[in-house]
């Protein structure tokens, strides 16, 4: 029998079936959970994210105790708290004198690098176990990627469908097609019924955490109140049940839509629960499939949703671990412009950006198309330094961890990886935002104006981006048609676009 273990459980590992807990012995081994300043400040996370995780951690520790585990929980303001995983593990080793340390692999490269130093540092075996909450292990992804000229999500996704059996009809995809994305691009109308996510009432534990966060992190971005996130598995389950019943049937149709007064539309708002471990991603997908099989949700909704989780979510994680630590250093377009202040203040005349940033500040949430086609698209077109954009996305969302945030930001939104994750940049002019949202009707800029005073900035920036990066993009077959349009444009029109873009970018300083 192996000796007594100290089991370190991280804030985004609040899952009873976690591999490190499964490998430990209840009643004998000690579970260590630590609130540490370094995790809240290595980037200055949104106040709501810190409160969500601390409260989820405290509730989880209590649930483990109830289930018979010995739990050593270090609070942020406990005397002697050294403020880092390494410092707190060292103190706990002195307290408990374990023979080994058990931990489930972390989500971030930075933390893994620290973990790998622990065995030598503390003179103890440190077992880093696989995180089996993912369908595809890091090794399995590396095997899949090996020898492929191009890594494309769609092919990876098909393998995950086969592996999980989700939406399969024998060996074939349900409905005869793997992907129903083409049916998922309807703009939403304001008179449609939109369900609101479930609001959980803060209990005493959460209220105590809210006071702590207000006192310790007053200068961090974002509003702490009102706080309505669930912080337990039961609360997250209620949010899932509500989504299945109220929003899933329309999830597919309006997946790409944006509306000024509807911050959540038919999105699930489950990413923060899934990423922290309060919901099991595969179980969520099975529940979605069951809604389809029972005739309560159409196939385009169920397939669209399942693709986001067993496709995109698993795929970006695979890319992250395959390419770190270099992945976050990439800057394909050599973009250097500083992040404009309005990413923090929301003070801009651009109604779409103002809406996305205001809601991000208030909710620590924006849905995918806002992240990709509004704040992401602007940063791409304006040539903002990818590191600054990456840090912003890591700070501002309650669901943000580097393993999922970095490939989405640097790969999908900014094309900073030169096309490893996506086959072309998601660059779009104001026309796209106008088609998919109601933002433009309330904007100081005119989306129909292409250049000059009052023109929607996305219009000249779009062409300026393509012209500026012509040497890097012209050879991309998916952009051939766009460059043909640019080539056919009259010289003075092209010059107008470039001049308008330059004037806007100069004023940004
Ligand atoms: P829904 O629209 O309801 O989708 C269902 C689920 O699918 C989500 O809960 C999520 O678990 C998963 N999912 C959907 N799209 C993606 C994706 N592209 N990558 C991974 N999982 C996905 N997601 C994060 O979880 N954390 C991040 O830090 C994050 N940063 C992003 C940064 C940028 C620039 C972009 C473009 C996207 C980012 N995403 C991130 C992906 C996506 O925007 C969010 O997962 C989604 O908006 C969460 O809201 P939801 O739960 O309502 O999602
Ligand atoms: C994000 C976060 C924060 C703010 N605080 C803590 C903490 O105090 N203790 C903890 O165990 N985890 C925290 N986390 C989550 C970690 O940052 C996360 O586990 C790592 O980034 C690895 O994914
Ligand atoms: Fe955004 Fe342009 Fe529309 Fe204004 S006009 S909301 S800046 S896309």
CSV table of N, CA and C in Angstrom, one decimal, residues 1-2 5 7 20-30 69 100 102:
chain,number,residue,atom,x,y,z
A,1,UNK,N,0.8,-1.2,0.0
A,1,UNK,CA,0.0,0.0,0.0
A,1,UNK,C,0.9,1.2,0.0
A,2,UNK,N,0.5,2.3,-0.8
A,2,UNK,CA,1.2,3.5,-0.8
A,2,UNK,C,1.0,4.3,0.4
A,5,UNK,N,-0.9,10.5,1.6
A,5,UNK,CA,-0.8,11.5,0.5
A,5,UNK,C,-1.4,12.8,0.9
A,7,UNK,N,-3.3,15.7,-1.0
A,7,UNK,CA,-3.9,15.9,-2.4
A,7,UNK,C,-4.2,17.3,-2.6
A,20,UNK,N,-7.2,12.9,-9.0
A,20,UNK,CA,-6.4,12.9,-7.8
A,20,UNK,C,-7.2,12.4,-6.5
A,21,UNK,N,-8.5,12.7,-6.5
A,21,UNK,CA,-9.3,12.2,-5.4
A,21,UNK,C,-9.6,10.8,-5.5
A,22,UNK,N,-9.8,10.3,-6.8
A,22,UNK,CA,-10.0,8.9,-7.0
A,22,UNK,C,-8.8,8.1,-6.6
A,23,UNK,N,-7.6,8.7,-6.7
A,23,UNK,CA,-6.4,7.9,-6.4
A,23,UNK,C,-6.0,8.0,-4.9
A,24,UNK,N,-6.8,8.8,-4.2
A,24,UNK,CA,-6.5,9.0,-2.7
A,24,UNK,C,-7.4,8.1,-1.9
A,25,UNK,N,-7.0,8.0,-0.6
A,25,UNK,CA,-7.8,7.3,0.4
A,25,UNK,C,-8.5,8.2,1.3
A,26,UNK,N,-9.8,8.2,1.2
A,26,UNK,CA,-10.7,9.0,2.1
A,26,UNK,C,-10.4,8.6,3.6
A,27,UNK,N,-10.4,9.6,4.4
A,27,UNK,CA,-10.2,9.2,5.9
A,27,UNK,C,-8.8,9.2,6.3
A,28,UNK,N,-7.9,8.9,5.3
A,28,UNK,CA,-6.5,8.9,5.7
A,28,UNK,C,-5.7,10.0,5.0
A,29,UNK,N,-5.9,10.2,3.7
A,29,UNK,CA,-5.1,11.3,3.0
A,29,UNK,C,-5.8,12.6,3.3
A,30,UNK,N,-5.0,13.7,3.1
A,30,UNK,CA,-5.5,15.0,3.4
A,30,UNK,C,-5.6,15.8,2.1
A,69,UNK,N,-14.0,13.3,3.9
A,69,UNK,CA,-12.6,13.6,3.6
A,69,UNK,C,-12.0,14.5,4.7
A,100,UNK,N,3.8,11.5,0.0
A,100,UNK,CA,3.7,11.8,-1.4
A,100,UNK,C,2.7,12.9,-1.6
A,102,UNK,N,-0.3,14.2,-4.3
A,102,UNK,CA,-1.1,13.8,-5.5
A,102,UNK,C,-1.8,15.1,-6.1
